[in-house]
Coordinates of C-alpha atoms in Angstrom, one line a residue:
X1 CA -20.8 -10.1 -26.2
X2 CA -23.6 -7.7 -25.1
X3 CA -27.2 -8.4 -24.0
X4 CA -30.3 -5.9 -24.3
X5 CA -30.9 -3.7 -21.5
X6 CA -33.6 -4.7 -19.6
X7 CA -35.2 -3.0 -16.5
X8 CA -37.1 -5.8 -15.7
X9 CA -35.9 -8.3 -12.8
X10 CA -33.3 -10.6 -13.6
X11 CA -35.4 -13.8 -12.2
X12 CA -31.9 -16.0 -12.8
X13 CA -30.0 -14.2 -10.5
X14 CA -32.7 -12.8 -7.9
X15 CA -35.2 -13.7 -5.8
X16 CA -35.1 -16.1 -2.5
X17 CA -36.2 -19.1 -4.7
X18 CA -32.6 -19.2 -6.8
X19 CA -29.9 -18.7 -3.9
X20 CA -28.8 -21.7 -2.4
X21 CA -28.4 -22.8 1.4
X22 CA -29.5 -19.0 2.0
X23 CA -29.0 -17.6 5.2
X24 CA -31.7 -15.3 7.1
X25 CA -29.9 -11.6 6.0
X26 CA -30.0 -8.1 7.1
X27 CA -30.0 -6.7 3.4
X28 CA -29.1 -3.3 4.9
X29 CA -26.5 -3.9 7.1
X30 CA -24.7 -6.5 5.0
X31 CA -24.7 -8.7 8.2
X32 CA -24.3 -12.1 7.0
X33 CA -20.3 -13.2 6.9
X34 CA -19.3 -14.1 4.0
X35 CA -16.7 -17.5 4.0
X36 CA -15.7 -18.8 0.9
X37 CA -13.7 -20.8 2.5
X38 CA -11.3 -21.7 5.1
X39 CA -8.9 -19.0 6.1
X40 CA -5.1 -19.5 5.6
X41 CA -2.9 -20.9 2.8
X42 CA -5.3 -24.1 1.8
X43 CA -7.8 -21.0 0.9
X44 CA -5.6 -19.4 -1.0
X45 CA -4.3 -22.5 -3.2
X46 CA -7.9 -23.1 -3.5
X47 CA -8.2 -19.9 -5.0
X48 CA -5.9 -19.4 -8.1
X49 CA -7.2 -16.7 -10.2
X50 CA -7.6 -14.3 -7.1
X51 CA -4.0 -15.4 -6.1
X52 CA -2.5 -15.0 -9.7
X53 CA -4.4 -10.9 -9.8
X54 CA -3.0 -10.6 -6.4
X55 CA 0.6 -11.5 -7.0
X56 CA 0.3 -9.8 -9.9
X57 CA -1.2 -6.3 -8.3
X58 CA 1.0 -6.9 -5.4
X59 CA 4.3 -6.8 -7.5
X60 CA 4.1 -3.0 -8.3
X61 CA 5.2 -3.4 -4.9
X62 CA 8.3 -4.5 -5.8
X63 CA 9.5 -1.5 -8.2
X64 CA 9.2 0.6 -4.9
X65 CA 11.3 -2.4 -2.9
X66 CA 13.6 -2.6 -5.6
X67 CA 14.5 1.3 -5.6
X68 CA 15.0 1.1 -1.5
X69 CA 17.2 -1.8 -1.6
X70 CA 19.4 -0.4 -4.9
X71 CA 19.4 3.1 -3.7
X72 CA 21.1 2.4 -0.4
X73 CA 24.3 0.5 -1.6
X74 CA 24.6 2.8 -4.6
X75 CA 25.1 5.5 -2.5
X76 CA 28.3 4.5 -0.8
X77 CA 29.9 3.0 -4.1
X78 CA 33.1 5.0 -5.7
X79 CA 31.4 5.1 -9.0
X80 CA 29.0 6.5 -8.4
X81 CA 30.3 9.3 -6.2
X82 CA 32.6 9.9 -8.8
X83 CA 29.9 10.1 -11.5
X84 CA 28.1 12.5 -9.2
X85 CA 29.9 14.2 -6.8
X86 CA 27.3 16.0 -5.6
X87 CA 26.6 12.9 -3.4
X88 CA 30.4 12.2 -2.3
X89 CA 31.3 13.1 1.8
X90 CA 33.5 15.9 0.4
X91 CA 31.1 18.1 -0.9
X92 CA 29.7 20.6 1.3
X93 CA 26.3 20.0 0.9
X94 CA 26.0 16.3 1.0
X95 CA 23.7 15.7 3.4
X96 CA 21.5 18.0 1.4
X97 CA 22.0 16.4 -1.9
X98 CA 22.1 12.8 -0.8
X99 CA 18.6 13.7 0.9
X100 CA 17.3 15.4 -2.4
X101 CA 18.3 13.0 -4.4
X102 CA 16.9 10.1 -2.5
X103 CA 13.5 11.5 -2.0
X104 CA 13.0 13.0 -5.4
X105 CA 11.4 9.4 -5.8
X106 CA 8.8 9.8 -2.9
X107 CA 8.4 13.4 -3.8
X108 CA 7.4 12.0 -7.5
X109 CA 4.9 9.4 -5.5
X110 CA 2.9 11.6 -3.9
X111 CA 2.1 13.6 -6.6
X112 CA 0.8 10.1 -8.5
X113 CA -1.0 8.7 -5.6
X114 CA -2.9 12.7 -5.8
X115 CA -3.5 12.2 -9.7
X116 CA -4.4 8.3 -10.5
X117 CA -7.6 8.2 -8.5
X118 CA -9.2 10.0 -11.4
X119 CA -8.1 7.9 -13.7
X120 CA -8.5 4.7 -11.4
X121 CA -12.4 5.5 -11.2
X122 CA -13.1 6.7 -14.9
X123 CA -10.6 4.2 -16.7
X124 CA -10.4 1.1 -14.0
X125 CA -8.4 -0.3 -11.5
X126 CA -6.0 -2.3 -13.8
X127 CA -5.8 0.1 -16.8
X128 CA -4.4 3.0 -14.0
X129 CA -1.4 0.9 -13.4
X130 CA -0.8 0.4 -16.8
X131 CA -0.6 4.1 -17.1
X132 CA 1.8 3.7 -13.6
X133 CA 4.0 1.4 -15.6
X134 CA 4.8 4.1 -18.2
X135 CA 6.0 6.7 -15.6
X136 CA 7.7 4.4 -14.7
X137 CA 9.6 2.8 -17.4
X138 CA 10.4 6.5 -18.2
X139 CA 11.7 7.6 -15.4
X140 CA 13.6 4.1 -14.9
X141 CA 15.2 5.1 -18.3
X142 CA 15.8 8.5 -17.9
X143 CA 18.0 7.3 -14.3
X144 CA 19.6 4.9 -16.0
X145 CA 21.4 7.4 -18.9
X146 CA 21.5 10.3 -16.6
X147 CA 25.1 12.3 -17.3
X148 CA 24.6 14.2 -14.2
X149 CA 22.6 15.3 -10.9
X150 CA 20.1 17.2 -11.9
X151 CA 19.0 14.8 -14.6
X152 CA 19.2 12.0 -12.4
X153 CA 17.1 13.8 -9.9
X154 CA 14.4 14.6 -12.5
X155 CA 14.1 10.9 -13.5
X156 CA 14.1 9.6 -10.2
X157 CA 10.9 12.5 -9.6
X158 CA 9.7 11.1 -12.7
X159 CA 9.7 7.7 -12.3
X160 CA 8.3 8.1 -8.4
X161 CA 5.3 9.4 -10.5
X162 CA 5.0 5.5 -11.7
X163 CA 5.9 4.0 -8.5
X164 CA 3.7 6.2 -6.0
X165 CA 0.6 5.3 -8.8
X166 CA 1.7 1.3 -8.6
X167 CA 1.7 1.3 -4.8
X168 CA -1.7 3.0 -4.6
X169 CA -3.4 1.3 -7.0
X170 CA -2.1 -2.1 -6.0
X171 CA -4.1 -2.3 -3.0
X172 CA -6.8 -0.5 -4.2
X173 CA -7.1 -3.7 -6.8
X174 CA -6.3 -6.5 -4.5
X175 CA -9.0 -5.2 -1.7
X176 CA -11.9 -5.0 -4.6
X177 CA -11.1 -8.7 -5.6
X178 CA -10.2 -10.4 -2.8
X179 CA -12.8 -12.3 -0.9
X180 CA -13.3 -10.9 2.7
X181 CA -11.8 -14.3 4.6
X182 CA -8.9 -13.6 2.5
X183 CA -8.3 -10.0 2.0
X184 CA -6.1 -9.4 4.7
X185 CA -3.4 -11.5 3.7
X186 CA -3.6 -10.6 0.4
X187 CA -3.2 -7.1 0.9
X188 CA -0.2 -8.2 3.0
X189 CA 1.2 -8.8 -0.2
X190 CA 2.1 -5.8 -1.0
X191 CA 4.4 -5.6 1.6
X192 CA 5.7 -8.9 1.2
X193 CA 6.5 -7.7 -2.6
X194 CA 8.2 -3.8 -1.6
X195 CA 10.4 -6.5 0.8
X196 CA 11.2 -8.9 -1.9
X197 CA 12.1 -6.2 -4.6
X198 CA 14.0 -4.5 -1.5
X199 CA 15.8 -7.8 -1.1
X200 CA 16.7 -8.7 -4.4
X201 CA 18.1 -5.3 -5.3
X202 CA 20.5 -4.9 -2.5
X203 CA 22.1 -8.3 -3.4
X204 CA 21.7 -7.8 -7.1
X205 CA 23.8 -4.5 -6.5
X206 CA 26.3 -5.8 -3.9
X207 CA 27.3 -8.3 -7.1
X208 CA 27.3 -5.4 -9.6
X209 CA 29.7 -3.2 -7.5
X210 CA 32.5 -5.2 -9.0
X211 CA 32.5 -3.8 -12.0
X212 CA 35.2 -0.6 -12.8
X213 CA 32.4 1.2 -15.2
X214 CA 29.5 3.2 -14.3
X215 CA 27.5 0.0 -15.3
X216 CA 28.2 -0.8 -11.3
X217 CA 25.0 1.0 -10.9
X218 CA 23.4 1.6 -14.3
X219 CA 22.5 -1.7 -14.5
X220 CA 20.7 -2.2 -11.5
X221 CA 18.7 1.1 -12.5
X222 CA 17.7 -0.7 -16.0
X223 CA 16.2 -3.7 -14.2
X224 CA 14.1 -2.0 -11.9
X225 CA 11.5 -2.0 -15.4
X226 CA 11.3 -5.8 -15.5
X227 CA 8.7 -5.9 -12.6
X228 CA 6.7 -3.0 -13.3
X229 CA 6.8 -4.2 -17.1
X230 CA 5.0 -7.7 -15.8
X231 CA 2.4 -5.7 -13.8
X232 CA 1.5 -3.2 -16.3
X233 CA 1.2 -5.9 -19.3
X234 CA -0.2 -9.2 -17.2
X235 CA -2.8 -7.2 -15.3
X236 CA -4.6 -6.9 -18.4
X237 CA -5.6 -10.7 -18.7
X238 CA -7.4 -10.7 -15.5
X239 CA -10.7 -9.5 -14.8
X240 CA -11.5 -5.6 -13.3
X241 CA -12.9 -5.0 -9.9
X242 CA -16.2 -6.1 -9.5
X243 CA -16.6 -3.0 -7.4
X244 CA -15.7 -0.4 -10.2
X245 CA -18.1 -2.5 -12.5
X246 CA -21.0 -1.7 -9.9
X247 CA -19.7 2.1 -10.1
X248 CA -19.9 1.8 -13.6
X249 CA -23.5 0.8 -13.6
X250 CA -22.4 -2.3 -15.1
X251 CA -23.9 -4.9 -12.8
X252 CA -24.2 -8.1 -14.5
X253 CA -20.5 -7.4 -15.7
X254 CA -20.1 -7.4 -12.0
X255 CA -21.6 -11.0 -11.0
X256 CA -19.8 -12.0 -14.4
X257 CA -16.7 -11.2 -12.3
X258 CA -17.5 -12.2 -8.6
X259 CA -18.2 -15.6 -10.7
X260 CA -14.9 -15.6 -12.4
X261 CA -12.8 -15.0 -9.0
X262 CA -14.7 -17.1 -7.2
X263 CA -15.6 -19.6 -9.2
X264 CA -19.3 -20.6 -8.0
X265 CA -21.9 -20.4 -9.8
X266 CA -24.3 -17.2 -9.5
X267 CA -27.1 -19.0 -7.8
X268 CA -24.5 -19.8 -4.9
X269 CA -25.8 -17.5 -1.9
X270 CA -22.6 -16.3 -1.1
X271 CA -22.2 -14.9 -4.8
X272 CA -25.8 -13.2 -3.8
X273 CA -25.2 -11.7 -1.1
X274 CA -21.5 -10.3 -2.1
X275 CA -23.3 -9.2 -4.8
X276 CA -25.9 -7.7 -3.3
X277 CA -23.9 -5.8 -1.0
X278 CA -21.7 -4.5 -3.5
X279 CA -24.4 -3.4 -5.7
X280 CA -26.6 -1.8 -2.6
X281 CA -23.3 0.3 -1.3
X282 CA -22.6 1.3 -4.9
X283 CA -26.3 2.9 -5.1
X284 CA -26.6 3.9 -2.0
X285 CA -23.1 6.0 -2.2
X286 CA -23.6 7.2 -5.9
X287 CA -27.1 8.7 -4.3
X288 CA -25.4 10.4 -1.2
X289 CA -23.0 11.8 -3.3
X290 CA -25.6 13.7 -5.7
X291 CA -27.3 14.6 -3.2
X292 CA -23.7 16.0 -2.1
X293 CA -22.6 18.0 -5.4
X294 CA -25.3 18.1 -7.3
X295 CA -25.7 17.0 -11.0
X296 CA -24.2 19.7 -12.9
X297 CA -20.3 20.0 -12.5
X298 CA -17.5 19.8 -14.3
X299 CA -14.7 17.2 -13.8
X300 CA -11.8 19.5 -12.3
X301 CA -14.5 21.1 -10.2
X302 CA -16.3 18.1 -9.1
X303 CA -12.4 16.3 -8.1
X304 CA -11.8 18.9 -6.1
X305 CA -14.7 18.9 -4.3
X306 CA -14.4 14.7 -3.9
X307 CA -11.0 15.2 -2.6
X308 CA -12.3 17.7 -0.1
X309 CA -14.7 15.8 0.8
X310 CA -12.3 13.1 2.6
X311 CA -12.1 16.1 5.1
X312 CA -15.7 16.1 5.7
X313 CA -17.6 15.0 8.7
X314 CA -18.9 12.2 7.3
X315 CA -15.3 10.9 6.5
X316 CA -13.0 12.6 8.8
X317 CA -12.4 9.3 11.1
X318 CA -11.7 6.9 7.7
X319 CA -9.7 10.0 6.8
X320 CA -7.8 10.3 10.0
X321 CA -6.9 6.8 10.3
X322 CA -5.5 6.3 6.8
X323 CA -3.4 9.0 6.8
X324 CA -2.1 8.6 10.2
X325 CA -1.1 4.3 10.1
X326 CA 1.1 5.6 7.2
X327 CA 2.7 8.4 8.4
X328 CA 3.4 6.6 11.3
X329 CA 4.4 4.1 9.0
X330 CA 7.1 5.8 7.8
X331 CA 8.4 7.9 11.2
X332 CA 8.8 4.2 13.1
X333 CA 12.1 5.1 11.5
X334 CA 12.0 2.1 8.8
X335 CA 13.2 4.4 5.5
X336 CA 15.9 5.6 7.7
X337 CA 17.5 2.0 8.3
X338 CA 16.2 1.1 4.9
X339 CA 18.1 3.7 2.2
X340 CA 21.0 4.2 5.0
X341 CA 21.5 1.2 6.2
X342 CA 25.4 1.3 5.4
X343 CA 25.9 4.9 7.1
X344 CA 24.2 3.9 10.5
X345 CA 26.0 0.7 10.8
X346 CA 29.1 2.2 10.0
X347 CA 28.2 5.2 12.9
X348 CA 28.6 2.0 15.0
X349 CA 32.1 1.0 14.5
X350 CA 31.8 -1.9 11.9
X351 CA 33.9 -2.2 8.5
X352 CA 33.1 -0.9 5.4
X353 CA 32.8 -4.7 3.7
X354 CA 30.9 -5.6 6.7
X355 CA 28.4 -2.9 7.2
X356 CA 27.3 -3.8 3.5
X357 CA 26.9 -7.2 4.5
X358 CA 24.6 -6.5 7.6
X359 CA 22.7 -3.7 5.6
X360 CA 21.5 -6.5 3.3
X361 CA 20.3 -8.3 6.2
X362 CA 17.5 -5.7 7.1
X363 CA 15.7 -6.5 4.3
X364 CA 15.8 -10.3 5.0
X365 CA 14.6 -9.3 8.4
X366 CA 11.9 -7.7 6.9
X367 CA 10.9 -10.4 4.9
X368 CA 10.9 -13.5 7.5
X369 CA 8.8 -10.6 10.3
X370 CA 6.2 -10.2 7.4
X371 CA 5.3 -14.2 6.6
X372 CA 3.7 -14.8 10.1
X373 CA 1.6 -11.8 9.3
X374 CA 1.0 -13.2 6.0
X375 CA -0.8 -16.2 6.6
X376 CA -2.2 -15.1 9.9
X377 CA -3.7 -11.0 9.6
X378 CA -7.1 -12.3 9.5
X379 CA -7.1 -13.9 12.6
X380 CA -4.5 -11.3 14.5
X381 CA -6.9 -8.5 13.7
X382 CA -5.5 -5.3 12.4
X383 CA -6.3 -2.7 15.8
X384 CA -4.1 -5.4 18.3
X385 CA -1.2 -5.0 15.9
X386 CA -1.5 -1.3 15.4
X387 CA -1.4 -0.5 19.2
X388 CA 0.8 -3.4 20.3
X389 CA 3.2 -3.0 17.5
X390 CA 3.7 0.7 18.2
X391 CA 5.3 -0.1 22.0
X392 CA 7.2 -2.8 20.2
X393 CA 8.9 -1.0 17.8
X394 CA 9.7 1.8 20.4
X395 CA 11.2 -0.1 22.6
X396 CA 14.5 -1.1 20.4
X397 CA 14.6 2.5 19.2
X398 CA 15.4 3.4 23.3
X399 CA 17.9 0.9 23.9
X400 CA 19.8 1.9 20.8
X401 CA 19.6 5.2 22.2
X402 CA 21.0 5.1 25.0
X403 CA 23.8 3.1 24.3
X404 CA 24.6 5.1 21.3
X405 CA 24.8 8.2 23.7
X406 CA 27.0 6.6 25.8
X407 CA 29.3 4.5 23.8
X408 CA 29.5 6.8 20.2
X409 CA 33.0 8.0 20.6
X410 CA 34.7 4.9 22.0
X411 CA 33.6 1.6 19.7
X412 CA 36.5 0.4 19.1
X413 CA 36.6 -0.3 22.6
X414 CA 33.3 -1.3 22.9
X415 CA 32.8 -3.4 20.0
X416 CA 30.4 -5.9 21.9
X417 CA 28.1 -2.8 22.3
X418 CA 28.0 -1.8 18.6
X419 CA 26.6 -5.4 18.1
X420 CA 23.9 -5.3 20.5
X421 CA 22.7 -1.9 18.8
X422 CA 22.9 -4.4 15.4
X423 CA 21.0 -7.0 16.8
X424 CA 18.2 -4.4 18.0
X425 CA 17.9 -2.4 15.0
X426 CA 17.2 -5.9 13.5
X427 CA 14.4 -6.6 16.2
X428 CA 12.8 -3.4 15.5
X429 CA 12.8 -4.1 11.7
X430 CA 11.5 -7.9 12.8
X431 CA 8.8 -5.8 15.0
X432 CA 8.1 -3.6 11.9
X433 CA 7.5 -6.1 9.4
X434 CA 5.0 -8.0 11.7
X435 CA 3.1 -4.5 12.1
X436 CA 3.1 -1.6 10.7
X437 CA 4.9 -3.0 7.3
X438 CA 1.5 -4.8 6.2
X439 CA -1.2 -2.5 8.0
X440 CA 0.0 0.6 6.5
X441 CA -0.8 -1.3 3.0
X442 CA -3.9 -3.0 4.4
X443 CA -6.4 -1.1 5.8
X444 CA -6.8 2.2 3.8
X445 CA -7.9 0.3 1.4
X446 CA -10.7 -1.6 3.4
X447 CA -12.1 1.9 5.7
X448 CA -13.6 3.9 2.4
X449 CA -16.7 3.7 1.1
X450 CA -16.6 2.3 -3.2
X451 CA -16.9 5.6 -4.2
X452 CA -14.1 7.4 -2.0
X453 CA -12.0 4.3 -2.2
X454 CA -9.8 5.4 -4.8
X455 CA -9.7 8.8 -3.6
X456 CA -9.0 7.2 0.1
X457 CA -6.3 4.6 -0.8
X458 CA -4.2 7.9 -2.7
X459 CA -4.4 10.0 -0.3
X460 CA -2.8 7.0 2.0
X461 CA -0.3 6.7 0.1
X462 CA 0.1 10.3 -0.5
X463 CA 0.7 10.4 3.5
X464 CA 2.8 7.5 3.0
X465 CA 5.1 8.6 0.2
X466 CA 5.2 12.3 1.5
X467 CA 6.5 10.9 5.0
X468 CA 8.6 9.1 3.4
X469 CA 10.0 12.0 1.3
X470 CA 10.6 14.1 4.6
X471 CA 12.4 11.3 6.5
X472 CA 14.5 10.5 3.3
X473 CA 15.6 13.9 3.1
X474 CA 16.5 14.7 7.0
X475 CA 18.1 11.7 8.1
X476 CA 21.7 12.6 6.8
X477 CA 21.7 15.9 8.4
X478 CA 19.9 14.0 11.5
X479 CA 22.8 11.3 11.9
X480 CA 25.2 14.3 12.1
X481 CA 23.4 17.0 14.0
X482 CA 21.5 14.6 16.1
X483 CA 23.6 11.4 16.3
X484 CA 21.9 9.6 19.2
X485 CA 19.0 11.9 19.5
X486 CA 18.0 10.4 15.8
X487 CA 17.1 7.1 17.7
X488 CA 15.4 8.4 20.4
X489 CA 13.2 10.9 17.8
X490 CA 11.7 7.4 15.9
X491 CA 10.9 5.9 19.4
X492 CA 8.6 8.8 20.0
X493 CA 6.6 8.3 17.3
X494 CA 6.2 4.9 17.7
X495 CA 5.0 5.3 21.4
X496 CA 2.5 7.7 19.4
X497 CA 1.1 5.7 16.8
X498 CA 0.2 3.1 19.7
X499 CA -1.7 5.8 21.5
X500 CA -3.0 6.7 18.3
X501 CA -4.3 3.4 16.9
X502 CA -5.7 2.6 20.6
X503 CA -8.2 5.6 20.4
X504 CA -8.9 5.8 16.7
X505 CA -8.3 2.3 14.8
X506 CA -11.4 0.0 14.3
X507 CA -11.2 -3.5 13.8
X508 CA -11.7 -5.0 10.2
X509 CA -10.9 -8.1 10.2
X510 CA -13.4 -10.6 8.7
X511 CA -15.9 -8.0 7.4
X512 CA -17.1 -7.2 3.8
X513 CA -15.9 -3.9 2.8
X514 CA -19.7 -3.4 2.3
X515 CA -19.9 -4.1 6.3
X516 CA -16.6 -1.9 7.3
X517 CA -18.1 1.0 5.2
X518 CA -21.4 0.4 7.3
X519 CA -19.5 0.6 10.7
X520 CA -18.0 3.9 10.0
X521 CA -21.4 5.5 9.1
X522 CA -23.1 4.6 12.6
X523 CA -23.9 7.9 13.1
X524 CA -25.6 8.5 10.1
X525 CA -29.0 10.7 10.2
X526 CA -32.4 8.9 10.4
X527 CA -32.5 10.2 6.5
X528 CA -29.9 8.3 5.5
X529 CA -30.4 4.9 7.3
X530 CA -33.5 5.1 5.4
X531 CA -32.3 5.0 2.5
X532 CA -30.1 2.4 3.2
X533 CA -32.3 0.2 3.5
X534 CA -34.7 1.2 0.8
X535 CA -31.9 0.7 -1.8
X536 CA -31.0 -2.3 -0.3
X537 CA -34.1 -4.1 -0.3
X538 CA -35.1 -3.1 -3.7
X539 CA -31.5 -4.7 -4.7
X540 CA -32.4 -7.9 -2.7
X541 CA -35.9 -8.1 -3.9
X542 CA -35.6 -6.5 -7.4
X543 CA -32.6 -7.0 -9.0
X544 CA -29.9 -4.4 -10.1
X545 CA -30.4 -3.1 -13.6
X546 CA -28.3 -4.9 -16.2
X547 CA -26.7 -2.2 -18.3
X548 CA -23.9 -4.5 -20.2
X549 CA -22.4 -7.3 -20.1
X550 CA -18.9 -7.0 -21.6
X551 CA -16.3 -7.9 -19.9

């Protein structure tokens, strides 16, 4: 139902009289914390419609889980080496066409997380991964029937479209919804989802190996729609982000929905000032950016220039820290372990029956390291993770070194030693999963400002599934070039992403994303801190325009 536009003062939703228990506020600044409530698991029972978008964002998550945890097994079974023998250890170029093959899918995810910001801003949050569902579901289909290679490698490139778009737009969601004492285990979420889709695949294809046909893995390619199907069609019954409503120019809209997911009333100061802040950054950054481009542009040449802008001055450090947690991310080695599993474990003298066993295992690993994370990000703070989880994960990355180095050609005389390299491939997973398997997910989408958010969180996962892509592609011909030296080569990077995160990481824990965006523009010109706080008193003290109310 719509209302007339008015540009006069909403005196029901504004003004010092109406909010209640108000605390003294710098409007500008956004410096009043915002508690809903408690922090932990009692806050999020309290809490169901923000839990049931979350869970529901968060399981586009688990079409990317499910493909790691299917992919791995189905490339050691007969079938389907006999379907495509591209892939079999007898062809001449297997480790190029194993690699190909598995990182079509990231290849396919980078180029979504590059186009569904454009449609993420014009069309909504939720509606763009509705769109990701249908590259998905295509792609999903096209795997499934695949006679041959190359069409199997052109669905898998297709349907990474759907799941690079569904991982980007996942977080994107949950951080716009979520309340700030809350955000950062929701965002977790994602992780915990990519881990349970992980999970369930492996075992799901372990069971269909059994069978003679090439149903032994068809069907587990046909399944992979059934989560992406829920996100894409359940999403819709929620509300959209009260963020992209503010960019929108559709403000009440926006309390309509801060009211809905937090269920308060509007005259609840915390509603206000959430509110508020939202509404003041959304102005504020909608006037720096005309002030930016202009008026007159058209839309290729005005997403170009938003893209570029990430490279900016202004944005550079948000820039620089997004992209670099995720490839880091992704060169701690955890795609390597994750899609090979069988073929390392193998490399260290175990059986075939039991190398599939103890592959499966990783992704349980992942899943019991990510729970203490879940309930406690908020209060472990993201930077102490980021620079203590980088020595962690290095350190099991040397060990296994070295005793690969030395012990390689001789395991079935030093069988002890191959399990010690088991057990600390599973500690660095453990490590992983506490660390850089959540953050990765969590803070790109908290750094940007509303209006490069979108833009921000894609080009994350850009990083993320491009990274991805490369280690998915080398690591066959690493494990035979390399052997030992593959270990050694993750370590390295983990040591990095530790120095990295010490000098360039901020802490975000706890903060509005109104307050975080805030942080990173310290050093903003005397020009712009004016107008800061000009648009954020008149928001205070007038009101935001109501331009619609349909929600």
């Amino acid at each position: 139902m719509a209302t007339e536009i008015s540009d006069e003062k909403d005196e029901s939703c504004h003004g010092s009289d109406h909010f209640e228990n108000k605390p003294d506020v710098d409007y500008a600044h956004g410096e009043e914390d915002i508690l809903y409530e408690s922090k932990g698991i009692k806050s999020l029972i309290r809490s169901p419609y923000i839990l049931g978008a979350c869970v529901l964002a968060a399981c586009g998550g688990l079409s990317f889980g499910y493909d790691q945890g299917v992919i791995s097994l189905i490339l050691v079974m007969d079938q389907f080496r006999s379907q495509y023998p591209e892939v079999s250890p007898e062809n001449p170029h297997y480790g190029f066409n194993t690699g190909l093959m598995t990182g079509m899918l990231e290849l396919g995810a980078f180029l979504g997380c590059l186009l569904l910001p454009a449609v993420a801003d014009r069309y909504s949050r939720k509606r763009a991964l509705a769109v990701a569902t249908v590259f998905f579901c295509v792609g999903a289909i096209i795997q499934s029937a695949a006679p041959d290679y190359a069409t199997l490698v052109a669905g898998r490139a297709i349907g990474g479209v759907g799941v690079g778009s569904m991982a980007m737009g996942a977080p994107l969601y949950i951080s716009e919804v979520a309340p700030p004492n809350l955000r950062g285990s929701l965002l977790v979420m994602e992780f915990i989802s990519i881990v349970i889709g992980a999970t369930l695949s492996y075992w799901i294809t372990y069971g269909t190996r059994a069978i003679e046909s090439d149903w032994a893995f068809r069907l587990p390619f046909v399944l992979q729609m059934l989560p992406a199907l829920i996100v894409g069609i359940g999403l819709q019954f929620f509300p959209y982000s009260p963020r992209w409503l503010a960019m929108r120019e559709r403000d009440q809209d926006c309390l309509l929905a801060l009211q809905k997911l937090r269920r308060l009333p509007e005259t609840d100061h915390r509603i206000q000032a959430e509110w508020n802040g939202i509404i003041s950054e959304v102005k504020f950054q909608k006037e720096m950016k005309l002030r930016e481009y202009g008026v007159e542009h058209s839309f290729i040449s005005l997403e170009i220039k938003e893209w570029a802008s990430l490279f900016s001055q202004k944005y550079f450090r948000q820039t620089v820290v997004a992209l670099g947690v995720n490839f880091f991310q992704q060169f701690s080695g955890i795609c390597a372990f994750v899609y090979y599993a069988p073929t390392f474990i193998l490399a260290l003298g175990q059986s075939y029956e039991m190398s599939l066993i103890l592959s499966g295992m990783i992704n349980v690993c992942q899943f019991v390291g990510v729970i203490p994370t879940f309930f406690h990000l908020d209060q472990m703070g993201r930077r102490k993770i980021a620079i203590f989880g980088g020595i962690a994960m290095s350190i099991p990355h040397f060990v296994v070194s070295g005793i690969v180095g030395r012990f390689e050609d001789s395991w079935s005389q030093h069988k002890a030693m191959g399990w010690v390299c088991i057990a600390f491939i599973y500690l660095y997973v453990l490590t992983y999963a506490v660390t850089y398997g959540p953050l990765a997910w969590a803070l790109p989408a908290e750094i940007f400002p509303s209006h490069k958010r979108a833009k921000g969180v894609g080009a994350a996962a850009a990083m993320n599934w491009l990274a991805n892509f490369i280690v998915g592609v080398v690591v066959p011909q690493m494990l035979i070039s390399l052997r030992w030296g593959t270990y050694l080569f993750f370590g390295c990077f983990c040591l990095a992403a530790s120095v990295f995160s010490f000098f360039l990481v901020p802490e975000t824990a706890g903060k509005s994303l109104e307050q975080v965006a805030v942080s990173f523009g310290a050093n903003m010109g005397m020009e712009e801190e004016e107008l800061r706080n000009q648009i954020a008193n008149q928001v205070h003290y007038q009101g935001p325009l109501v331009k619609d109310t349909v929600l």
